Coordinates of C-alpha atoms and ligand atoms in Angstrom, one line a residue:
M1 CA 23.4 -66.4 -97.5
A2 CA 22.2 -65.1 -94.2
R3 CA 19.3 -66.9 -92.7
S4 CA 15.9 -65.2 -92.9
N5 CA 15.8 -65.7 -89.1
D6 CA 18.6 -63.1 -88.6
A7 CA 16.8 -60.6 -90.8
V8 CA 13.5 -61.1 -88.9
A9 CA 15.3 -60.8 -85.5
A10 CA 16.9 -57.5 -86.6
M11 CA 13.5 -56.3 -87.6
L12 CA 12.0 -57.2 -84.3
L13 CA 14.8 -55.6 -82.4
E14 CA 14.4 -52.4 -84.3
F15 CA 10.7 -52.5 -83.4
A16 CA 11.6 -52.9 -79.8
E17 CA 14.0 -49.9 -79.9
L18 CA 11.6 -47.6 -81.6
L19 CA 8.7 -48.6 -79.3
A20 CA 10.9 -47.9 -76.3
I21 CA 12.0 -44.5 -77.4
S22 CA 8.5 -43.4 -78.4
G23 CA 7.2 -44.2 -75.0
G24 CA 5.7 -47.6 -75.7
P25 CA 4.9 -49.8 -72.6
P26 CA 7.9 -51.7 -71.3
Y27 CA 6.1 -55.1 -71.5
K28 CA 5.5 -54.6 -75.2
V29 CA 9.1 -53.7 -75.8
R30 CA 10.3 -56.7 -73.9
A31 CA 7.9 -59.0 -75.9
Y32 CA 9.6 -57.8 -79.1
E33 CA 13.1 -58.4 -77.7
K34 CA 12.2 -61.9 -76.5
A35 CA 10.7 -62.8 -79.8
A36 CA 13.8 -61.6 -81.6
Q37 CA 16.0 -63.9 -79.4
A38 CA 13.6 -66.8 -80.1
V39 CA 13.6 -66.3 -83.8
E40 CA 17.4 -66.0 -84.0
G41 CA 17.9 -69.3 -82.2
H42 CA 15.0 -71.1 -83.9
P43 CA 16.4 -74.2 -85.7
A44 CA 14.1 -74.0 -88.7
E45 CA 14.6 -71.4 -91.4
L46 CA 11.7 -69.0 -90.9
A47 CA 11.1 -68.4 -94.6
T48 CA 10.1 -72.1 -95.0
L49 CA 7.5 -72.1 -92.2
R50 CA 3.7 -71.8 -92.6
S51 CA 1.9 -69.1 -90.6
A52 CA 0.6 -71.6 -88.1
E53 CA 4.1 -72.8 -87.4
L54 CA 5.3 -69.3 -86.9
D55 CA 2.7 -69.0 -84.2
E56 CA 4.2 -71.9 -82.4
I57 CA 7.7 -70.5 -81.9
P58 CA 8.1 -69.9 -78.2
N59 CA 7.7 -66.2 -77.3
V60 CA 6.1 -65.4 -80.7
G61 CA 2.4 -64.8 -80.3
S62 CA -0.1 -64.5 -83.1
Q63 CA 0.2 -60.7 -83.4
L64 CA 4.0 -60.9 -83.8
A65 CA 3.6 -63.9 -86.1
R66 CA 1.4 -61.7 -88.4
K67 CA 4.1 -59.1 -88.6
I68 CA 6.8 -61.7 -89.3
R69 CA 4.6 -63.1 -92.1
E70 CA 4.2 -59.6 -93.6
F71 CA 8.0 -59.1 -93.4
L72 CA 8.7 -62.4 -95.0
D73 CA 6.2 -61.9 -97.8
T74 CA 6.8 -58.2 -98.6
G75 CA 10.2 -57.4 -97.1
S76 CA 8.8 -54.7 -94.9
V77 CA 6.2 -54.1 -92.1
G78 CA 3.8 -51.2 -92.4
E79 CA 3.6 -50.5 -88.7
L80 CA 7.4 -50.4 -88.5
D81 CA 7.7 -47.9 -91.3
E82 CA 5.3 -45.6 -89.5
L83 CA 7.3 -45.8 -86.3
R84 CA 10.5 -45.1 -88.2
A85 CA 9.0 -42.0 -89.7
R86 CA 7.9 -40.8 -86.2
V87 CA 11.3 -41.1 -84.5
P88 CA 14.2 -38.9 -85.8
T89 CA 17.5 -40.6 -86.4
G90 CA 19.4 -38.3 -84.0
L91 CA 17.2 -39.5 -81.2
R92 CA 17.5 -43.2 -82.3
S93 CA 21.3 -43.0 -82.2
L94 CA 21.1 -42.2 -78.4
L95 CA 19.6 -45.7 -77.8
T96 CA 23.0 -47.2 -78.2
I97 CA 24.2 -45.4 -75.1
P98 CA 24.1 -47.7 -72.0
G99 CA 22.6 -46.4 -68.8
L100 CA 20.6 -43.7 -70.6
G101 CA 17.4 -45.5 -71.3
P102 CA 14.7 -44.4 -73.8
R103 CA 12.9 -41.9 -71.5
R104 CA 16.0 -39.9 -70.7
A105 CA 17.2 -40.2 -74.3
R106 CA 14.0 -38.5 -75.3
Q107 CA 14.6 -35.9 -72.6
V108 CA 18.1 -34.9 -73.6
Y109 CA 17.1 -34.9 -77.2
E110 CA 14.2 -32.6 -76.6
E111 CA 15.6 -30.3 -73.9
L112 CA 19.3 -30.1 -74.9
G113 CA 19.1 -30.8 -78.6
I114 CA 21.5 -33.7 -78.3
T115 CA 21.3 -35.8 -81.5
S116 CA 24.4 -38.1 -81.3
P117 CA 26.4 -40.1 -78.8
D118 CA 29.3 -37.6 -79.3
D119 CA 27.0 -34.7 -78.4
L120 CA 26.1 -36.6 -75.3
L121 CA 29.7 -37.2 -74.3
A122 CA 30.4 -33.5 -74.8
A123 CA 27.4 -32.6 -72.6
L124 CA 28.7 -35.0 -69.9
H125 CA 32.1 -33.3 -69.9
E126 CA 30.5 -29.9 -69.7
H127 CA 28.2 -31.0 -66.9
R128 CA 25.1 -29.8 -68.7
L129 CA 23.0 -32.9 -67.9
R130 CA 22.8 -32.3 -64.2
E131 CA 20.8 -29.1 -64.8
L132 CA 17.9 -31.1 -66.3
R133 CA 14.7 -31.9 -64.4
G134 CA 15.0 -35.1 -62.5
W135 CA 18.8 -35.2 -62.9
G136 CA 21.6 -34.2 -60.6
A137 CA 25.4 -34.6 -60.2
R138 CA 24.9 -38.1 -59.1
S139 CA 22.9 -39.3 -62.0
E140 CA 25.3 -37.5 -64.4
D141 CA 28.2 -39.3 -62.8
N142 CA 26.5 -42.6 -63.0
L143 CA 25.8 -42.1 -66.7
A144 CA 29.4 -41.2 -67.3
A145 CA 30.5 -44.3 -65.4
A146 CA 28.2 -46.5 -67.4
V147 CA 29.5 -45.0 -70.7
R148 CA 33.1 -45.6 -69.6
E149 CA 32.3 -49.2 -68.5
A150 CA 30.5 -50.0 -71.7
Q151 CA 33.4 -48.7 -73.8
S152 CA 35.9 -50.9 -72.0
A153 CA 33.9 -54.2 -71.7
G154 CA 30.7 -54.3 -73.7
E155 CA 28.5 -57.3 -72.8
R156 CA 31.5 -59.5 -71.9
V157 CA 32.2 -61.4 -68.7
R158 CA 35.4 -61.8 -66.8
L159 CA 37.8 -64.7 -67.4
G160 CA 37.4 -66.2 -64.0
L161 CA 33.6 -66.5 -64.3
A162 CA 33.7 -67.9 -67.8
L163 CA 36.4 -70.4 -66.9
G164 CA 34.4 -71.7 -63.9
V165 CA 31.3 -72.3 -66.1
A166 CA 33.4 -73.9 -68.9
E167 CA 35.1 -76.3 -66.5
R168 CA 31.8 -77.4 -65.0
L169 CA 30.5 -78.0 -68.5
L170 CA 33.6 -80.1 -69.4
Q171 CA 33.2 -82.2 -66.3
R172 CA 29.7 -83.1 -67.5
L173 CA 30.6 -83.7 -71.1
R174 CA 33.8 -85.6 -70.6
P175 CA 32.2 -88.8 -69.2
L176 CA 29.7 -89.2 -72.1
P177 CA 30.6 -92.4 -73.9
Q178 CA 30.4 -90.7 -77.4
V179 CA 32.9 -88.0 -76.4
Q180 CA 36.5 -88.8 -77.5
R181 CA 37.9 -85.4 -76.6
V182 CA 36.5 -82.1 -75.3
E183 CA 38.2 -78.8 -74.7
Y184 CA 37.2 -75.1 -74.5
A185 CA 38.5 -73.0 -77.3
G186 CA 37.9 -69.3 -78.4
S187 CA 38.9 -66.3 -76.3
L188 CA 38.7 -68.5 -73.2
R189 CA 41.6 -70.7 -74.4
R190 CA 43.5 -67.6 -75.3
M191 CA 42.8 -66.4 -71.8
R192 CA 41.6 -62.9 -72.8
D193 CA 40.6 -60.8 -69.8
S194 CA 37.0 -60.8 -70.9
I195 CA 35.0 -63.4 -72.7
G196 CA 32.2 -62.8 -75.2
D197 CA 31.0 -66.4 -75.3
I198 CA 32.3 -69.8 -74.4
D199 CA 33.3 -72.1 -77.3
I200 CA 33.5 -75.8 -76.6
L201 CA 34.8 -78.3 -79.0
V202 CA 34.1 -82.0 -79.0
A203 CA 35.6 -84.8 -81.0
S204 CA 33.2 -87.6 -81.7
D205 CA 31.8 -89.9 -84.4
D206 CA 28.3 -89.8 -82.9
P207 CA 27.3 -86.1 -82.3
E208 CA 23.6 -86.4 -81.8
P209 CA 23.5 -87.7 -78.2
I210 CA 26.1 -85.1 -77.3
M211 CA 24.0 -82.3 -78.7
R212 CA 21.0 -83.5 -76.8
A213 CA 23.0 -83.8 -73.6
V214 CA 24.1 -80.2 -74.0
T215 CA 20.6 -78.9 -74.1
E216 CA 19.8 -80.9 -70.9
L217 CA 22.8 -79.6 -68.9
P218 CA 21.7 -78.2 -65.5
V219 CA 23.3 -74.8 -66.1
V220 CA 21.3 -74.3 -69.3
E221 CA 18.6 -71.6 -68.9
R222 CA 17.6 -71.5 -72.6
V223 CA 18.5 -73.3 -75.8
I224 CA 19.3 -70.8 -78.4
S225 CA 19.8 -73.3 -81.3
H226 CA 20.0 -77.0 -81.5
G227 CA 21.6 -78.5 -84.6
S228 CA 23.2 -81.8 -85.5
T229 CA 26.8 -80.7 -84.8
R230 CA 26.4 -77.3 -83.2
T231 CA 24.3 -76.2 -80.3
S232 CA 24.1 -72.9 -78.6
V233 CA 22.7 -72.4 -75.1
L234 CA 22.4 -69.6 -72.6
T235 CA 23.3 -70.1 -69.0
A236 CA 21.4 -68.6 -66.1
T237 CA 24.1 -65.9 -65.8
G238 CA 23.4 -64.9 -69.4
L239 CA 26.6 -66.4 -70.8
Q240 CA 26.3 -68.0 -74.2
V241 CA 27.9 -71.4 -74.8
D242 CA 28.5 -72.7 -78.3
V243 CA 29.3 -76.4 -78.5
R244 CA 30.5 -77.9 -81.7
V245 CA 31.2 -81.5 -82.6
V246 CA 33.8 -82.5 -85.2
A247 CA 35.1 -85.9 -86.5
P248 CA 38.2 -87.0 -84.6
P249 CA 40.5 -86.7 -87.7
S250 CA 39.6 -82.9 -87.8
W251 CA 40.2 -82.3 -84.1
G252 CA 43.5 -80.4 -84.3
A253 CA 42.4 -78.3 -87.2
A254 CA 39.1 -77.5 -85.6
L255 CA 40.7 -76.7 -82.2
L256 CA 43.0 -74.3 -84.0
Y257 CA 40.2 -72.7 -86.0
F258 CA 37.9 -72.2 -83.0
T259 CA 40.6 -71.1 -80.7
G260 CA 41.3 -68.2 -83.0
S261 CA 41.9 -65.4 -82.9
K262 CA 40.4 -64.6 -86.2
A263 CA 43.5 -62.5 -87.0
H264 CA 45.8 -65.4 -86.2
N265 CA 43.7 -67.8 -88.3
I266 CA 43.8 -65.5 -91.3
Q267 CA 47.5 -65.3 -91.2
L268 CA 47.8 -69.1 -91.0
R269 CA 45.5 -69.5 -94.0
E270 CA 47.6 -67.1 -96.0
L271 CA 50.7 -69.1 -95.1
A272 CA 48.9 -72.2 -96.2
L273 CA 47.8 -70.8 -99.5
R274 CA 51.4 -69.7 -100.4
A275 CA 52.4 -73.4 -99.8
G276 CA 49.6 -74.7 -102.1
L277 CA 47.6 -75.7 -99.1
K278 CA 44.1 -74.9 -97.9
L279 CA 43.4 -74.6 -94.1
S280 CA 40.0 -75.0 -92.7
E281 CA 38.4 -76.3 -89.6
Y282 CA 38.4 -79.8 -91.2
G283 CA 42.1 -79.9 -91.8
L284 CA 45.0 -78.8 -93.9
F285 CA 44.6 -80.0 -97.5
E286 CA 46.6 -80.0 -100.7
V287 CA 44.8 -77.6 -103.1
E288 CA 45.5 -79.7 -106.2
T289 CA 44.5 -83.1 -104.9
D290 CA 42.3 -82.2 -101.9
R291 CA 44.3 -84.7 -99.9
R292 CA 44.4 -84.0 -96.2
V293 CA 48.0 -83.6 -95.0
A294 CA 47.3 -82.7 -91.4
G295 CA 44.4 -82.2 -89.0
E296 CA 44.3 -84.5 -86.1
R297 CA 46.6 -82.5 -83.9
E298 CA 47.3 -78.8 -83.7
E299 CA 51.1 -79.4 -83.7
E300 CA 50.8 -81.3 -87.0
V301 CA 49.0 -78.4 -88.7
Y302 CA 51.6 -75.8 -87.4
A303 CA 54.5 -78.1 -88.3
R304 CA 53.2 -78.6 -91.9
L305 CA 53.1 -74.8 -92.2
G306 CA 56.7 -74.6 -91.0
L307 CA 55.9 -73.3 -87.5
P308 CA 56.4 -74.4 -84.0
W309 CA 53.2 -75.0 -82.0
I310 CA 52.1 -71.5 -80.7
E311 CA 50.7 -71.0 -77.2
P312 CA 47.0 -70.1 -77.4
T313 CA 47.7 -67.0 -75.2
L314 CA 49.9 -65.7 -78.0
R315 CA 47.5 -66.2 -80.9
E316 CA 46.3 -62.6 -81.4
G317 CA 47.7 -61.9 -84.8
A318 CA 50.0 -59.4 -83.1
G319 CA 53.3 -60.5 -84.6
E320 CA 53.5 -64.1 -83.2
V321 CA 53.3 -65.7 -86.6
E322 CA 56.1 -63.6 -88.0
A323 CA 58.2 -64.3 -84.9
A324 CA 57.5 -68.0 -85.1
L325 CA 58.6 -68.0 -88.7
H326 CA 61.9 -66.3 -87.8
G327 CA 62.4 -68.5 -84.8
T328 CA 62.2 -65.5 -82.5
L329 CA 59.0 -66.3 -80.6
P330 CA 59.9 -66.1 -76.9
E331 CA 59.6 -69.1 -74.6
V332 CA 56.9 -67.7 -72.4
V333 CA 56.7 -68.1 -68.6
T334 CA 54.6 -71.0 -67.4
R335 CA 52.8 -71.7 -64.1
A336 CA 55.4 -74.4 -63.4
D337 CA 58.1 -71.7 -63.5
L338 CA 56.7 -69.8 -60.6
R339 CA 58.4 -70.6 -57.3
G340 CA 56.2 -68.5 -55.1
D341 CA 53.6 -65.8 -54.5
L342 CA 54.6 -62.2 -53.6
H343 CA 51.3 -60.5 -52.7
T344 CA 48.7 -62.1 -50.3
H345 CA 46.5 -61.0 -47.4
T346 CA 45.3 -62.6 -44.2
D347 CA 42.5 -61.9 -41.8
L348 CA 44.7 -59.4 -40.0
T349 CA 43.5 -57.0 -42.7
D350 CA 40.9 -57.7 -45.4
G351 CA 41.7 -61.3 -46.1
V352 CA 39.3 -64.0 -44.8
A353 CA 41.8 -66.8 -43.9
P354 CA 44.2 -66.8 -40.9
L355 CA 47.9 -66.7 -41.6
R356 CA 48.3 -70.4 -40.7
D357 CA 45.7 -71.5 -43.3
M358 CA 47.2 -69.3 -46.0
V359 CA 50.7 -70.8 -45.3
A360 CA 49.3 -74.3 -45.3
A361 CA 47.6 -73.7 -48.7
A362 CA 50.8 -72.2 -50.1
A363 CA 52.7 -75.3 -49.0
A364 CA 50.1 -77.6 -50.6
A365 CA 50.5 -75.6 -53.8
G366 CA 54.2 -76.4 -53.8
H367 CA 55.4 -72.8 -53.3
E368 CA 59.1 -72.5 -52.4
Y369 CA 58.5 -69.1 -50.9
F370 CA 55.5 -67.1 -49.9
A371 CA 55.0 -63.5 -49.0
I372 CA 52.3 -62.2 -46.7
T373 CA 51.6 -58.6 -47.6
D374 CA 48.8 -57.3 -45.5
H375 CA 47.7 -53.6 -45.8
A376 CA 49.4 -50.8 -44.0
P377 CA 48.0 -48.1 -41.6
L378 CA 47.1 -45.5 -44.2
L379 CA 44.4 -47.6 -45.6
H380 CA 42.5 -46.7 -42.5
M381 CA 39.6 -49.1 -42.8
Q382 CA 42.0 -52.0 -42.5
R383 CA 43.0 -50.9 -38.9
M384 CA 46.6 -52.0 -39.3
T385 CA 49.0 -50.7 -36.7
T386 CA 52.8 -50.9 -36.2
E387 CA 52.2 -53.2 -33.2
K388 CA 50.1 -55.6 -35.3
A389 CA 52.6 -55.7 -38.1
L390 CA 55.4 -56.5 -35.6
A391 CA 53.4 -59.2 -33.9
Q392 CA 52.6 -60.7 -37.3
R393 CA 56.3 -60.7 -38.1
R394 CA 57.1 -62.7 -35.0
R395 CA 54.4 -65.2 -35.9
I396 CA 55.7 -65.5 -39.4
R397 CA 59.3 -66.0 -38.1
E398 CA 58.0 -68.8 -35.9
L399 CA 56.0 -70.5 -38.7
D400 CA 59.0 -70.2 -41.0
R401 CA 60.9 -72.6 -38.8
E402 CA 58.3 -75.3 -39.7
A403 CA 58.4 -77.3 -43.0
G404 CA 56.8 -75.6 -46.0
P405 CA 57.7 -72.5 -48.1
A406 CA 60.2 -69.9 -46.9
L407 CA 58.0 -67.1 -45.5
L408 CA 58.6 -63.5 -46.4
H409 CA 57.1 -60.8 -44.2
G410 CA 55.8 -58.1 -46.4
T411 CA 53.3 -55.3 -46.6
E412 CA 51.1 -53.6 -49.2
L413 CA 51.5 -49.8 -48.8
N414 CA 49.0 -47.3 -49.9
I415 CA 50.5 -44.7 -52.3
Q416 CA 49.1 -41.5 -51.0
P417 CA 47.8 -38.8 -53.4
D418 CA 51.2 -37.0 -53.2
G419 CA 53.2 -40.3 -53.6
S420 CA 54.2 -40.6 -50.0
L421 CA 53.8 -43.9 -48.2
D422 CA 53.0 -45.6 -44.9
W423 CA 55.7 -45.8 -42.3
D424 CA 59.2 -44.3 -42.4
T425 CA 62.2 -45.7 -44.3
E426 CA 63.7 -47.1 -41.1
F427 CA 60.6 -49.2 -40.4
L428 CA 60.1 -50.2 -44.0
S429 CA 63.6 -51.6 -44.0
G430 CA 62.4 -54.3 -41.6
F431 CA 60.2 -55.9 -44.2
D432 CA 61.4 -58.7 -46.5
I433 CA 59.3 -57.3 -49.4
V434 CA 57.3 -54.2 -49.9
V435 CA 54.4 -53.8 -52.4
A436 CA 53.0 -50.3 -52.9
S437 CA 49.7 -49.7 -54.7
V438 CA 47.2 -46.9 -55.5
H439 CA 43.8 -47.4 -53.9
S440 CA 42.1 -44.1 -54.3
H441 CA 42.3 -40.7 -56.0
F442 CA 42.3 -42.3 -59.5
D443 CA 41.2 -39.1 -61.2
Q444 CA 44.2 -36.9 -60.6
P445 CA 45.6 -35.1 -63.6
R446 CA 48.1 -37.2 -65.6
D447 CA 51.2 -35.3 -64.5
V448 CA 50.2 -35.6 -60.8
L449 CA 49.5 -39.3 -61.1
T450 CA 52.7 -39.9 -63.0
A451 CA 54.8 -38.1 -60.3
R452 CA 52.9 -40.0 -57.6
L453 CA 53.8 -43.4 -59.1
L454 CA 57.4 -42.3 -59.8
R455 CA 57.9 -41.2 -56.2
A456 CA 56.8 -44.7 -55.0
I457 CA 59.0 -46.4 -57.6
E458 CA 62.0 -44.3 -56.5
H459 CA 61.5 -45.2 -52.9
P460 CA 64.5 -47.4 -51.7
H461 CA 62.3 -50.0 -50.1
V462 CA 59.5 -50.4 -52.6
N463 CA 60.0 -53.6 -54.5
V464 CA 56.7 -54.1 -56.4
I465 CA 54.0 -51.7 -57.6
G466 CA 50.8 -53.5 -57.1
H467 CA 48.0 -53.5 -59.8
P468 CA 49.8 -50.5 -61.5
T469 CA 46.9 -49.1 -63.6
T470 CA 44.1 -49.9 -61.0
R471 CA 41.8 -50.8 -63.9
I472 CA 38.9 -53.1 -63.1
V473 CA 37.9 -55.4 -66.0
G474 CA 34.4 -54.3 -67.1
G475 CA 34.5 -51.5 -64.6
R476 CA 37.0 -48.8 -63.8
S477 CA 39.4 -47.8 -66.6
A478 CA 43.1 -47.5 -66.1
I479 CA 44.4 -44.4 -64.4
D480 CA 45.9 -41.8 -66.8
V481 CA 49.6 -41.9 -66.4
D482 CA 52.7 -41.6 -68.6
L483 CA 53.4 -45.3 -68.7
D484 CA 56.7 -44.9 -70.6
E485 CA 58.0 -42.8 -67.7
V486 CA 56.8 -45.4 -65.2
F487 CA 58.3 -48.3 -67.2
R488 CA 61.6 -46.5 -67.5
A489 CA 61.8 -45.7 -63.8
A490 CA 60.8 -49.2 -62.8
A491 CA 63.5 -50.7 -64.9
R492 CA 66.1 -48.3 -63.7
T493 CA 65.4 -48.7 -60.0
G494 CA 64.8 -52.4 -60.0
T495 CA 61.2 -52.1 -59.0
A496 CA 59.0 -54.8 -60.3
L497 CA 55.6 -54.1 -61.8
E498 CA 52.9 -56.5 -60.7
V499 CA 50.8 -58.7 -62.9
N500 CA 47.9 -59.0 -60.5
S501 CA 46.1 -62.3 -61.0
L502 CA 42.7 -61.4 -59.7
P503 CA 40.3 -61.9 -62.7
E504 CA 38.8 -58.5 -62.0
R505 CA 42.2 -56.8 -62.2
L506 CA 44.7 -58.7 -64.5
D507 CA 46.8 -55.6 -64.1
L508 CA 49.2 -55.0 -65.8
N509 CA 47.4 -56.5 -68.8
G510 CA 49.1 -58.4 -71.6
E511 CA 49.4 -55.5 -73.8
L512 CA 51.1 -53.4 -71.2
V513 CA 53.4 -56.2 -70.1
R514 CA 54.6 -56.4 -73.7
R515 CA 55.3 -52.7 -73.8
A516 CA 57.0 -52.7 -70.4
R517 CA 59.3 -55.6 -71.4
H518 CA 60.9 -53.3 -74.0
F519 CA 62.0 -51.0 -71.2
G520 CA 63.6 -54.0 -69.3
V521 CA 60.9 -54.0 -66.6
R522 CA 60.7 -57.1 -64.4
F523 CA 57.3 -58.4 -63.3
A524 CA 55.9 -60.1 -60.2
V525 CA 53.0 -62.4 -61.1
S526 CA 51.1 -62.4 -57.8
S527 CA 47.7 -63.7 -56.7
D528 CA 46.8 -60.8 -54.3
A529 CA 44.8 -63.6 -52.7
H530 CA 42.4 -62.6 -49.9
S531 CA 41.4 -66.2 -49.4
V532 CA 42.8 -69.7 -49.8
A533 CA 40.8 -70.2 -53.0
Q534 CA 42.2 -67.1 -54.6
L535 CA 45.7 -68.5 -54.3
G536 CA 44.7 -70.6 -57.4
N537 CA 44.3 -67.4 -59.5
L538 CA 48.0 -67.4 -60.3
S539 CA 47.3 -69.2 -63.5
F540 CA 45.3 -66.2 -64.7
G541 CA 48.3 -64.0 -64.0
V542 CA 50.6 -66.4 -65.8
A543 CA 48.3 -66.3 -68.9
T544 CA 48.3 -62.5 -68.8
A545 CA 52.1 -62.5 -68.6
Q546 CA 52.2 -64.9 -71.6
R547 CA 49.9 -62.6 -73.5
G548 CA 52.6 -60.0 -72.9
W549 CA 55.3 -62.4 -74.2
A550 CA 57.0 -62.4 -70.8
T551 CA 59.7 -65.1 -70.4
R552 CA 60.7 -66.8 -67.2
D553 CA 63.6 -64.4 -66.7
D554 CA 61.3 -61.4 -66.8
V555 CA 59.3 -62.6 -63.8
I556 CA 61.0 -62.3 -60.4
N557 CA 59.0 -65.0 -58.6
T558 CA 60.5 -67.6 -60.9
Y559 CA 63.9 -66.8 -59.3
P560 CA 65.4 -69.1 -56.7
L561 CA 65.0 -67.6 -53.3
D562 CA 68.6 -66.2 -53.0
E563 CA 68.3 -64.5 -56.4
L564 CA 64.9 -63.1 -55.4
R565 CA 66.4 -61.7 -52.2
R566 CA 69.1 -60.0 -54.2
F567 CA 66.5 -58.4 -56.4
L568 CA 64.6 -57.3 -53.3
A569 CA 67.7 -55.7 -51.8
K570 CA 66.8 -52.9 -54.1
H571 CA 69.1 -50.1 -52.7
D572 CA 72.1 -52.3 -53.3
H573 CA 70.9 -52.9 -56.9
A574 CA 70.5 -49.2 -57.4
A575 CA 73.9 -48.5 -55.9
A576 CA 75.4 -51.2 -58.1
V577 CA 73.9 -49.7 -61.2
R578 CA 75.2 -46.3 -60.3
Ligands
DGT1 P1 34.8 -63.7 -77.8 O1 33.8 -64.8 -77.8 O2 34.2 -62.4 -78.4 O3 35.4 -63.5 -76.5 O4 36.0 -64.0 -78.8 P2 36.3 -65.4 -79.6 O5 37.7 -65.2 -80.1 O6 36.0 -66.6 -78.8 O7 35.3 -65.3 -80.9 P3 34.1 -66.2 -81.3 O8 33.4 -66.8 -80.2 O9 33.3 -65.3 -82.2 O10 34.7 -67.3 -82.3 C1 35.6 -68.3 -81.8 C2 36.7 -68.5 -82.7 O11 36.2 -69.0 -84.0 C3 37.4 -67.3 -83.1 O12 38.4 -66.9 -82.1 C4 38.1 -67.6 -84.4 C5 37.0 -68.5 -85.0 N1 36.2 -67.8 -85.9 C6 35.0 -67.3 -85.7 N2 34.6 -66.6 -86.8 C7 35.6 -66.7 -87.7 C8 35.8 -66.1 -89.0 O13 34.9 -65.5 -89.6 N3 36.9 -66.4 -89.6 C9 37.9 -67.1 -89.0 N4 39.1 -67.3 -89.6 N5 37.8 -67.6 -87.8 C10 36.6 -67.4 -87.1
CA2 CA1 34.0 -67.1 -77.9
CA3 CA1 31.4 -68.3 -80.2
ZN4 ZN1 46.5 -56.5 -52.1

């Protein structure tokens, strides 16, 4: 049974929407929204409260308390019914469009007769909005961008941000005497590129002090709900954190359950049922006797279901359970498999750290080899010149004589709109490694973009295509190219495709890595670091490669240096293939 709180919150939100679109004052709209949040997170069941107690819920004043009372007693609110009657449904549907806002929603409804989000998209494509009073090409473009962004990301945050918050939380919770184990679970543990909320799991026999401690953490902006084994809070950055406590014998089963994904869990539960077992967050039980047969460790639960332990990054219900059953689950690449980094920048272009610092950090990270790939002259704002590149090469050769990783002098070329590149073939042959990337003109037609990428891939000295789709997580969408063509050409020519590890890129993403693998594409999991700290992002790239089922052999920077050099001597490879 859903809590009455949820129904009340939905009622208040609808109120807020209708008020907004019928021109109500913003402070009033905001008051309803805040009240909805407060009610949703209120620990007590609203239906059981007396009117005076309703008044006391933070952000619920006496006026709103009266409406809530009316709703709880009669199932409706007179004032809301009147509002509903005044606002046509076509107009209401426009409220779901991000970046439009109630005032403009009303305007497009009245002046253009737009009554659905699809109508609006059509009007955007036909550039009909820019003609409206108070609009222009710029506001139309902004709206189109907002719509695209919302379609790709929703209210989610990037992996890097969420992981940073989660790690700080773990640092605070781990030392508490009641805490036996604590880990993050959910989409964060699966290392999806965007995270809806952070799920933290604790094993303990004494949850109460832990729950209290959670509400008092310094990052907490607001407590959404505070229960005996589950507490939800909101951080100052608007990120929700759910913390749950389970008894230690249930740890493994709970970790499995709350790591998800839901699709993965459902498949495991079905497997269990077929074996006469029942799987829940408390453990794996025999249906007949209710006896717990596993639960303390994830491995145990998987083993009892006849499966090897499955990496969290693979748990998407995308064939991994079947593959595990058949023993065909690939052994995915790990961070420890990486021997070096093949895409990094220094302060010679847009990096912030000098060459020497980047190299020292690479040595500290244990890299066996390390490529410096500053931008090339065609990305004009970077002010690179041939002279600077050659001077950098001399310094790199000197540094290379010292201890530390083998240094590769590389560059990141700019793939021009027609697919041509910086420098001539002769000069490019002097680099140890060449990355080439698209940095502008993302909106070319599909065939033009495809030809543009293919031309770079076919170039005898291009070794890696950097951030191949140029998507930005929660921002720009991927360029529209024929990826099958790109994958085929990359595999044929011995050109690696990058798995860029910057949390805003993660490009290729897991899904595309998995597709590309079928064409025999090799990958470079690279940091694209512009600072010492960003060198640490490689683990995000590794997780992304894992999500694409990539093995060590698929990733060129797991190769020993001599083998890597053979791969980079691309024209020989191509000649050998021919
Ligand atoms: P997110 O937060 O949207 O990035 O994605 P998740 O996967 O972290 O989803 P979340 O936070 O709603 O729930 C965390 C995990 O809890 C989820 O991955 C699987 C598990 N879970 C949640 N709801 C259900 C459910 O209804 N059924 C099953 N089997 N598992 C669930
Ligand atoms: Ca989550
Ligand atoms: Ca959650
Ligand atoms: Zn770069």
